[in-house]
């Protein structure tokens, strides 16, 4: 090995980038070449010395002076507002259900499908007594949402949380209007849609 | 653990708990002040630059992206300020003198003398390096940052960081060699007297 290559390997040695074989070749050269050995010793001493240099102590009043210069109220006080992936899924499912419900209720397309869909839903939800169902859904959703808002991580942060609250609020208003319209236009709630158009 | 705590503190400050900033200062003042001290060579300027670093950090906390290490971000701000300081003043830093406090209570007097002399030579060699080399040596060998982190801090491509660090080491080696020769001449002269 020539000294030029050894010089290159010296840098790679301090980068911890030499393979075991290269390392043994490098040290073999150092044992034979006093010039490279001297260069290596000086550099090693310097770099190891730097690694162990002590930090300087900042003056005693250092922290106080900074705290005196900054405006502690620069960032307005606000509660952490974080979001969890679960709440997004919940909101999407909620929105899809509401949208589907509205679609089948008022759509002119295939009212029989709408009717069967509603009958299918009725197996799980007491839709006949729609007011109590509505209040149950809203109260349960509010509790779940409140719990989720508490557990939210910083992944999506504030804006998403606010967005979801708005979406859920709009969904609730939709449901309410829907119920009022149905009640105003017919005594029978689910007969395949388009009741109030009549 | 430390990184998590940094993020937690930053989040609380952003949410209005400004008093917590003193904890961030406490955690990073040694690293920032030491870097500034070695980049300026005098206590007064080092203190000013380190304090300016923390004030800039405080005002920029809402822009801080937690995908990056806070230590990298704060050292980036400190490094930029140090480089600007040299650009503005074009200072020639003087070797550090008695400001180097080396505490070794259990070592013998001879050990302390040797250790102190050795450290002093290294500090002198560092101080005599050009600014762009000195900052690389400090960030890589003293603060233990990776090439990737340094390239982010200095806004340089990784290949440039690597080449420049290699040149910095070469320069450091030459400076240290020169300082050692100079001191051995002085020692020889003192012995003759």
Tab-separated table of N, CA, C and O in Angstrom, chain B residues 8-78:
chain	number	residue	atom	x	y	z
B	8	UNK	N	-42.364	17.007	24.208
B	8	UNK	CA	-43.413	17.281	25.197
B	8	UNK	C	-43.332	18.741	25.667
B	8	UNK	O	-44.347	19.439	25.729
B	9	UNK	N	-42.094	19.184	25.952
B	9	UNK	CA	-41.910	20.562	26.429
B	9	UNK	C	-42.345	21.544	25.328
B	9	UNK	O	-43.079	22.496	25.592
B	10	UNK	N	-41.899	21.269	24.114
B	10	UNK	CA	-42.210	22.181	22.994
B	10	UNK	C	-43.723	22.283	22.798
B	10	UNK	O	-44.276	23.367	22.615
B	11	UNK	N	-44.385	21.153	22.879
B	11	UNK	CA	-45.845	21.127	22.697
B	11	UNK	C	-46.526	21.973	23.765
B	11	UNK	O	-47.457	22.731	23.488
B	12	UNK	N	-46.020	21.865	25.012
B	12	UNK	CA	-46.633	22.628	26.107
B	12	UNK	C	-46.382	24.121	25.932
B	12	UNK	O	-47.260	24.936	26.220
B	13	UNK	N	-45.173	24.465	25.471
B	13	UNK	CA	-44.877	25.897	25.256
B	13	UNK	C	-45.793	26.445	24.160
B	13	UNK	O	-46.372	27.518	24.298
B	14	UNK	N	-45.935	25.676	23.091
B	14	UNK	CA	-46.813	26.108	21.987
B	14	UNK	C	-48.256	26.289	22.456
B	14	UNK	O	-49.015	27.045	21.879
B	15	UNK	N	-48.614	25.538	23.515
B	15	UNK	CA	-49.984	25.646	24.033
B	15	UNK	C	-50.105	26.682	25.142
B	15	UNK	O	-51.079	26.682	25.884
B	16	UNK	N	-49.079	27.512	25.271
B	16	UNK	CA	-49.201	28.649	26.176
B	16	UNK	C	-48.379	28.606	27.446
B	16	UNK	O	-48.391	29.560	28.211
B	17	UNK	N	-47.647	27.508	27.712
B	17	UNK	CA	-46.857	27.428	28.945
B	17	UNK	C	-45.428	27.912	28.684
B	17	UNK	O	-44.478	27.136	28.657
B	18	UNK	N	-45.278	29.229	28.487
B	18	UNK	CA	-43.981	29.822	28.141
B	18	UNK	C	-42.911	29.607	29.195
B	18	UNK	O	-41.719	29.536	28.888
B	19	UNK	N	-43.322	29.484	30.465
B	19	UNK	CA	-42.355	29.310	31.563
B	19	UNK	C	-41.500	28.060	31.383
B	19	UNK	O	-40.371	28.005	31.850
B	20	UNK	N	-42.043	27.076	30.690
B	20	UNK	CA	-41.315	25.812	30.520
B	20	UNK	C	-40.067	25.960	29.636
B	20	UNK	O	-39.248	25.057	29.576
B	21	UNK	N	-39.954	27.102	28.973
B	21	UNK	CA	-38.798	27.289	28.084
B	21	UNK	C	-37.483	27.222	28.859
B	21	UNK	O	-36.458	26.834	28.305
B	22	UNK	N	-37.533	27.576	30.153
B	22	UNK	CA	-36.285	27.528	30.932
B	22	UNK	C	-35.732	26.098	30.988
B	22	UNK	O	-34.531	25.891	31.049
B	23	UNK	N	-36.632	25.105	30.897
B	23	UNK	CA	-36.165	23.710	30.923
B	23	UNK	C	-35.397	23.377	29.635
B	23	UNK	O	-34.380	22.676	29.668
B	24	UNK	N	-35.896	23.898	28.530
B	24	UNK	CA	-35.173	23.680	27.257
B	24	UNK	C	-33.804	24.352	27.298
B	24	UNK	O	-32.814	23.789	26.831
B	25	UNK	N	-33.758	25.556	27.872
B	25	UNK	CA	-32.475	26.273	27.981
B	25	UNK	C	-31.522	25.429	28.827
B	25	UNK	O	-30.365	25.214	28.463
B	26	UNK	N	-32.054	24.951	29.948
B	26	UNK	CA	-31.234	24.166	30.872
B	26	UNK	C	-30.655	22.923	30.180
B	26	UNK	O	-29.504	22.562	30.384
B	27	UNK	N	-31.448	22.300	29.336
B	27	UNK	CA	-31.013	21.051	28.687
B	27	UNK	C	-29.951	21.296	27.614
B	27	UNK	O	-29.125	20.445	27.359
B	28	UNK	N	-30.004	22.447	26.958
B	28	UNK	CA	-29.114	22.650	25.798
B	28	UNK	C	-28.094	23.770	25.957
B	28	UNK	O	-27.325	24.020	25.034
B	29	UNK	N	-28.097	24.433	27.113
B	29	UNK	CA	-27.204	25.600	27.217
B	29	UNK	C	-25.728	25.208	27.124
B	29	UNK	O	-24.934	25.944	26.532
B	30	UNK	N	-25.366	24.069	27.681
B	30	UNK	CA	-23.947	23.666	27.639
B	30	UNK	C	-23.496	23.429	26.203
B	30	UNK	O	-22.447	23.916	25.782
B	31	UNK	N	-24.277	22.662	25.459
B	31	UNK	CA	-23.908	22.341	24.071
B	31	UNK	C	-23.838	23.611	23.218
B	31	UNK	O	-22.876	23.816	22.475
B	32	UNK	N	-24.854	24.460	23.369
B	32	UNK	CA	-24.919	25.671	22.534
B	32	UNK	C	-23.814	26.648	22.934
B	32	UNK	O	-23.091	27.175	22.083
B	33	UNK	N	-23.668	26.850	24.251
B	33	UNK	CA	-22.659	27.808	24.717
B	33	UNK	C	-21.247	27.328	24.351
B	33	UNK	O	-20.402	28.116	23.927
B	34	UNK	N	-20.990	26.034	24.496
B	34	UNK	CA	-19.653	25.492	24.175
B	34	UNK	C	-19.344	25.669	22.691
B	34	UNK	O	-18.219	26.023	22.327
B	35	UNK	N	-20.343	25.403	21.860
B	35	UNK	CA	-20.127	25.582	20.412
B	35	UNK	C	-19.798	27.052	20.117
B	35	UNK	O	-18.838	27.350	19.402
B	36	UNK	N	-20.582	27.948	20.704
B	36	UNK	CA	-20.361	29.379	20.468
B	36	UNK	C	-19.004	29.813	21.013
B	36	UNK	O	-18.307	30.614	20.389
B	37	UNK	N	-18.649	29.260	22.158
B	37	UNK	CA	-17.360	29.601	22.782
B	37	UNK	C	-16.200	29.194	21.871
B	37	UNK	O	-15.267	29.961	21.656
B	38	UNK	N	-16.302	28.001	21.314
B	38	UNK	CA	-15.203	27.520	20.464
B	38	UNK	C	-15.220	28.201	19.092
B	38	UNK	O	-14.208	28.249	18.421
B	39	UNK	N	-16.376	28.689	18.704
B	39	UNK	CA	-16.444	29.367	17.406
B	39	UNK	C	-16.042	30.833	17.507
B	39	UNK	O	-15.611	31.423	16.528
B	40	UNK	N	-16.222	31.437	18.690
B	40	UNK	CA	-15.873	32.861	18.810
B	40	UNK	C	-14.554	33.060	19.542
B	40	UNK	O	-13.817	33.990	19.236
B	41	UNK	N	-14.298	32.206	20.528
B	41	UNK	CA	-13.038	32.342	21.283
B	41	UNK	C	-13.112	33.343	22.415
B	41	UNK	O	-12.108	33.578	23.075
B	42	UNK	N	-14.284	33.940	22.631
B	42	UNK	CA	-14.364	34.818	23.823
B	42	UNK	C	-15.738	34.726	24.477
B	42	UNK	O	-16.756	34.535	23.812
B	43	UNK	N	-15.708	34.880	25.796
B	43	UNK	CA	-16.906	34.627	26.607
B	43	UNK	C	-18.064	35.558	26.274
B	43	UNK	O	-19.211	35.123	26.197
B	44	UNK	N	-17.726	36.815	26.077
B	44	UNK	CA	-18.787	37.815	25.879
B	44	UNK	C	-19.592	37.535	24.600
B	44	UNK	O	-20.820	37.468	24.620
B	45	UNK	N	-18.858	37.331	23.495
B	45	UNK	CA	-19.544	37.068	22.223
B	45	UNK	C	-20.253	35.715	22.250
B	45	UNK	O	-21.345	35.569	21.690
B	46	UNK	N	-19.617	34.741	22.912
B	46	UNK	CA	-20.232	33.406	23.003
B	46	UNK	C	-21.566	33.495	23.740
B	46	UNK	O	-22.563	32.908	23.315
B	47	UNK	N	-21.584	34.272	24.815
B	47	UNK	CA	-22.821	34.429	25.599
B	47	UNK	C	-23.903	35.101	24.751
B	47	UNK	O	-25.052	34.648	24.725
B	48	UNK	N	-23.500	36.171	24.052
B	48	UNK	CA	-24.479	36.882	23.199
B	48	UNK	C	-25.054	35.957	22.134
B	48	UNK	O	-26.261	35.913	21.920
B	49	UNK	N	-24.166	35.209	21.470
B	49	UNK	CA	-24.633	34.332	20.382
B	49	UNK	C	-25.506	33.193	20.918
B	49	UNK	O	-26.519	32.849	20.311
B	50	UNK	N	-25.093	32.645	22.059
B	50	UNK	CA	-25.877	31.529	22.630
B	50	UNK	C	-27.258	32.021	23.052
B	50	UNK	O	-28.272	31.354	22.809
B	51	UNK	N	-27.294	33.221	23.649
B	51	UNK	CA	-28.594	33.753	24.076
B	51	UNK	C	-29.467	34.078	22.857
B	51	UNK	O	-30.668	33.817	22.865
B	52	UNK	N	-28.835	34.626	21.837
B	52	UNK	CA	-29.589	34.926	20.608
B	52	UNK	C	-30.151	33.633	20.010
B	52	UNK	O	-31.274	33.613	19.497
B	53	UNK	N	-29.358	32.569	20.095
B	53	UNK	CA	-29.826	31.265	19.589
B	53	UNK	C	-31.122	30.863	20.286
B	53	UNK	O	-32.107	30.508	19.643
B	54	UNK	N	-31.113	30.945	21.626
B	54	UNK	CA	-32.296	30.506	22.374
B	54	UNK	C	-33.506	31.412	22.089
B	54	UNK	O	-34.636	30.932	22.005
B	55	UNK	N	-33.239	32.707	21.928
B	55	UNK	CA	-34.361	33.622	21.648
B	55	UNK	C	-34.955	33.302	20.268
B	55	UNK	O	-36.171	33.246	20.099
B	56	UNK	N	-34.074	33.039	19.305
B	56	UNK	CA	-34.564	32.654	17.965
B	56	UNK	C	-35.354	31.345	18.036
B	56	UNK	O	-36.375	31.186	17.375
B	57	UNK	N	-34.838	30.415	18.816
B	57	UNK	CA	-35.522	29.120	18.972
B	57	UNK	C	-36.927	29.345	19.531
B	57	UNK	O	-37.901	28.798	19.021
B	58	UNK	N	-37.011	30.181	20.564
B	58	UNK	CA	-38.312	30.432	21.196
B	58	UNK	C	-39.311	31.018	20.189
B	58	UNK	O	-40.454	30.581	20.114
B	59	UNK	N	-38.834	31.993	19.427
B	59	UNK	CA	-39.741	32.631	18.461
B	59	UNK	C	-40.079	31.724	17.281
B	59	UNK	O	-41.059	31.959	16.589
B	60	UNK	N	-39.250	30.702	17.065
B	60	UNK	CA	-39.516	29.831	15.914
B	60	UNK	C	-40.123	28.492	16.299
B	60	UNK	O	-40.244	27.601	15.461
B	61	UNK	N	-40.498	28.343	17.584
B	61	UNK	CA	-41.010	27.035	18.039
B	61	UNK	C	-42.234	26.561	17.266
B	61	UNK	O	-42.442	25.367	17.085
B	62	UNK	N	-43.070	27.508	16.817
B	62	UNK	CA	-44.272	27.087	16.086
B	62	UNK	C	-43.924	26.567	14.695
B	62	UNK	O	-44.732	25.896	14.064
B	63	UNK	N	-42.687	26.861	14.240
B	63	UNK	CA	-42.279	26.357	12.920
B	63	UNK	C	-41.469	25.071	13.047
B	63	UNK	O	-41.140	24.437	12.053
B	64	UNK	N	-41.127	24.702	14.279
B	64	UNK	CA	-40.301	23.503	14.475
B	64	UNK	C	-41.063	22.240	14.065
B	64	UNK	O	-42.205	22.043	14.460
B	65	UNK	N	-40.387	21.423	13.264
B	65	UNK	CA	-40.993	20.173	12.806
B	65	UNK	C	-40.434	19.015	13.636
B	65	UNK	O	-39.231	18.751	13.609
B	66	UNK	N	-41.311	18.350	14.368
B	66	UNK	CA	-40.842	17.323	15.298
B	66	UNK	C	-40.310	16.069	14.599
B	66	UNK	O	-39.853	15.139	15.252
B	67	UNK	N	-40.355	16.049	13.248
B	67	UNK	CA	-39.749	14.921	12.528
B	67	UNK	C	-38.221	14.995	12.650
B	67	UNK	O	-37.530	13.999	12.461
B	68	UNK	N	-37.709	16.185	12.934
B	68	UNK	CA	-36.256	16.358	13.104
B	68	UNK	C	-35.914	16.426	14.581
B	68	UNK	O	-36.731	16.861	15.389
B	69	UNK	N	-34.679	16.025	14.899
B	69	UNK	CA	-34.252	16.088	16.294
B	69	UNK	C	-34.128	17.553	16.708
B	69	UNK	O	-33.606	18.373	15.951
B	70	UNK	N	-34.587	17.846	17.929
B	70	UNK	CA	-34.509	19.228	18.397
B	70	UNK	C	-33.050	19.677	18.502
B	70	UNK	O	-32.716	20.818	18.182
B	71	UNK	N	-32.176	18.748	18.931
B	71	UNK	CA	-30.758	19.102	19.086
B	71	UNK	C	-30.161	19.535	17.745
B	71	UNK	O	-29.372	20.475	17.677
B	72	UNK	N	-30.553	18.853	16.669
B	72	UNK	CA	-30.048	19.215	15.335
B	72	UNK	C	-30.533	20.615	14.962
B	72	UNK	O	-29.779	21.427	14.441
B	73	UNK	N	-31.800	20.871	15.265
B	73	UNK	CA	-32.389	22.162	14.912
B	73	UNK	C	-31.715	23.310	15.670
B	73	UNK	O	-31.352	24.328	15.079
B	74	UNK	N	-31.512	23.124	16.963
B	74	UNK	CA	-30.938	24.214	17.767
B	74	UNK	C	-29.469	24.440	17.388
B	74	UNK	O	-29.004	25.583	17.307
B	75	UNK	N	-28.755	23.348	17.082
B	75	UNK	CA	-27.355	23.504	16.671
B	75	UNK	C	-27.261	24.157	15.287
B	75	UNK	O	-26.296	24.850	14.989
B	76	UNK	N	-28.270	23.916	14.475
B	76	UNK	CA	-28.304	24.566	13.154
B	76	UNK	C	-28.417	26.092	13.331
B	76	UNK	O	-27.687	26.857	12.693
B	77	UNK	N	-29.311	26.491	14.237
B	77	UNK	CA	-29.483	27.928	14.476
B	77	UNK	C	-28.196	28.525	15.054
B	77	UNK	O	-27.721	29.569	14.600
B	78	UNK	N	-27.610	27.816	16.034
B	78	UNK	CA	-26.368	28.313	16.650
B	78	UNK	C	-25.240	28.391	15.612
B	78	UNK	O	-24.510	29.384	15.559
